[in-house]
Amino acid sequence: MIEFCGLRLRHRVINASGCFDALSAERVFGEQHFAQFPFAAYVSKTITLAAREGNPPPRLWESAAGLINSIGLPNRGLRAYIDADLPALAGLPVPLITNVMGSTMEEVGELVEALEDQRQVAAIELNVSCPNVATGLDIGADPRGLEALLRHVRPLSSRPLIVKLTPNTADVAACAAGAQAGGADAVSLINTLRAVALAPDGSGAWLGGGSGGLSGPAIRTVALAQVSAVAGRVTIPVVGMGGVSCGRDARELLDAGATLVAVGTESFRDPAAGARIARELEDGFTQIAH
Ligand code: RRO
């Protein structure tokens, strides 16, 4: 068993928010799916107070060794998450981490407070790093702003608070230190790198949202550098992610100082990737060809 912020986890591999839909997976793969859940904890897709449509299509572009998304945070809002998603997730065999985002400190506070009564929610991840929405809350890259946000929300929740950091900043370690100073229990990184894809016909930006966020193997070495910098700066646990597709990639992030590793884009290619990567990690991944 792995201990993480008071949660007891079966192994060190969890999903990156938004990259694995446990409810759709159950519909596609059947009830069996919950029994063989690939991750040691489940992080749900970011929710906001009010429902959002998300960005206009196209929302995806495949680049060399990467995926650019401009999803734009579509979700049915806090109320529907509590009334519909939480009961549907009741069968989850692993702890639930709910990811939230607000456009003001007060909004984040409201989200965190509303989850306080939901016993199913084991921890909360604060998304201060989405590249695809103009939130008004642009503090993900500002160490002092992050500290102030955490000071505001920390007293409102008894749950572990994990801060999802942006890689789109000059000094991610300073941001992590700000989050810790404000009372964060852990940090997670990296979210996607801001990126643009041009339409093949020369008509301009491909993505409906204009720009997007790059994920996948293309960003793995950036993640390694940033996780290493953050782990060297803070004393709270670090969840490392970015381009992990096999046990060796996960091992490198753990060696860089991460306590847990999250799998994102690889789950779109292989929905069982989380379990495979956890197994490869445990086996020492000596058989994996690169
Ligand atoms: O929904 C998105 O467009 C999105 C989010 Br909330 C995020 O945190 N990271 C990302 O790449 N896309």
Short mmCIF file of C-alpha atoms and ligand atoms in Angstrom, two decimals, residues 17-19 45-47 52 54-55 59 67-74 99 101 127-133 164 191-193 212-215, ligand 1:
data_model
loop_
_atom_site.label_atom_id
_atom_site.label_comp_id
_atom_site.label_asym_id
_atom_site.label_seq_id
_atom_site.Cartn_x
_atom_site.Cartn_y
_atom_site.Cartn_z
CA SER A 17 -7.92 14.53 -14.95
CA GLY A 18 -9.98 14.54 -18.14
CA CYS A 19 -8.10 11.65 -19.75
CA LYS A 45 -12.76 15.72 -15.19
CA THR A 46 -12.70 19.34 -14.05
CA ILE A 47 -16.04 20.73 -12.91
CA ARG A 52 -20.28 24.96 -19.63
CA GLY A 54 -16.88 23.84 -23.95
CA ASN A 55 -15.06 25.12 -27.02
CA ARG A 59 -11.21 20.18 -30.45
CA LEU A 67 -2.08 15.53 -28.99
CA ILE A 68 -3.26 19.14 -28.88
CA ASN A 69 -6.64 19.61 -27.20
CA SER A 70 -8.92 22.56 -26.98
CA ILE A 71 -11.82 21.00 -25.11
CA GLY A 72 -12.69 24.10 -23.11
CA LEU A 73 -13.96 22.48 -19.96
CA PRO A 74 -17.44 21.27 -20.96
CA ASN A 99 -11.00 18.23 -9.84
CA MET A 101 -11.92 25.08 -11.29
CA ASN A 127 -7.17 23.13 -11.50
CA VAL A 128 -5.39 26.46 -11.83
CA SER A 129 -3.79 25.49 -15.12
CA CYS A 130 -6.25 24.90 -17.95
CA PRO A 131 -4.76 26.41 -21.12
CA ASN A 132 -8.10 26.55 -22.92
CA VAL A 133 -10.37 28.91 -21.04
CA LYS A 164 -2.58 21.17 -10.48
CA ASN A 191 -0.90 20.18 -17.32
CA THR A 192 -0.65 20.67 -21.09
CA LEU A 193 1.76 23.03 -22.84
CA GLY A 212 -4.80 24.39 -27.27
CA GLY A 213 -2.72 22.32 -24.89
CA LEU A 214 -0.11 19.77 -25.99
CA SER A 215 0.13 16.39 -24.22
O1 RRO B 1 -10.95 21.08 -20.86
C1 RRO B 1 -9.85 21.42 -21.32
O2 RRO B 1 -9.73 22.00 -22.40
C2 RRO B 1 -8.59 21.16 -20.60
C3 RRO B 1 -8.40 21.33 -19.25
BR1 RRO B 1 -9.81 21.77 -18.09
C4 RRO B 1 -7.11 21.19 -18.69
O3 RRO B 1 -6.86 21.34 -17.48
N1 RRO B 1 -6.10 20.87 -19.53
C5 RRO B 1 -6.27 20.69 -20.86
O4 RRO B 1 -5.31 20.41 -21.58
N2 RRO B 1 -7.54 20.85 -21.38
#
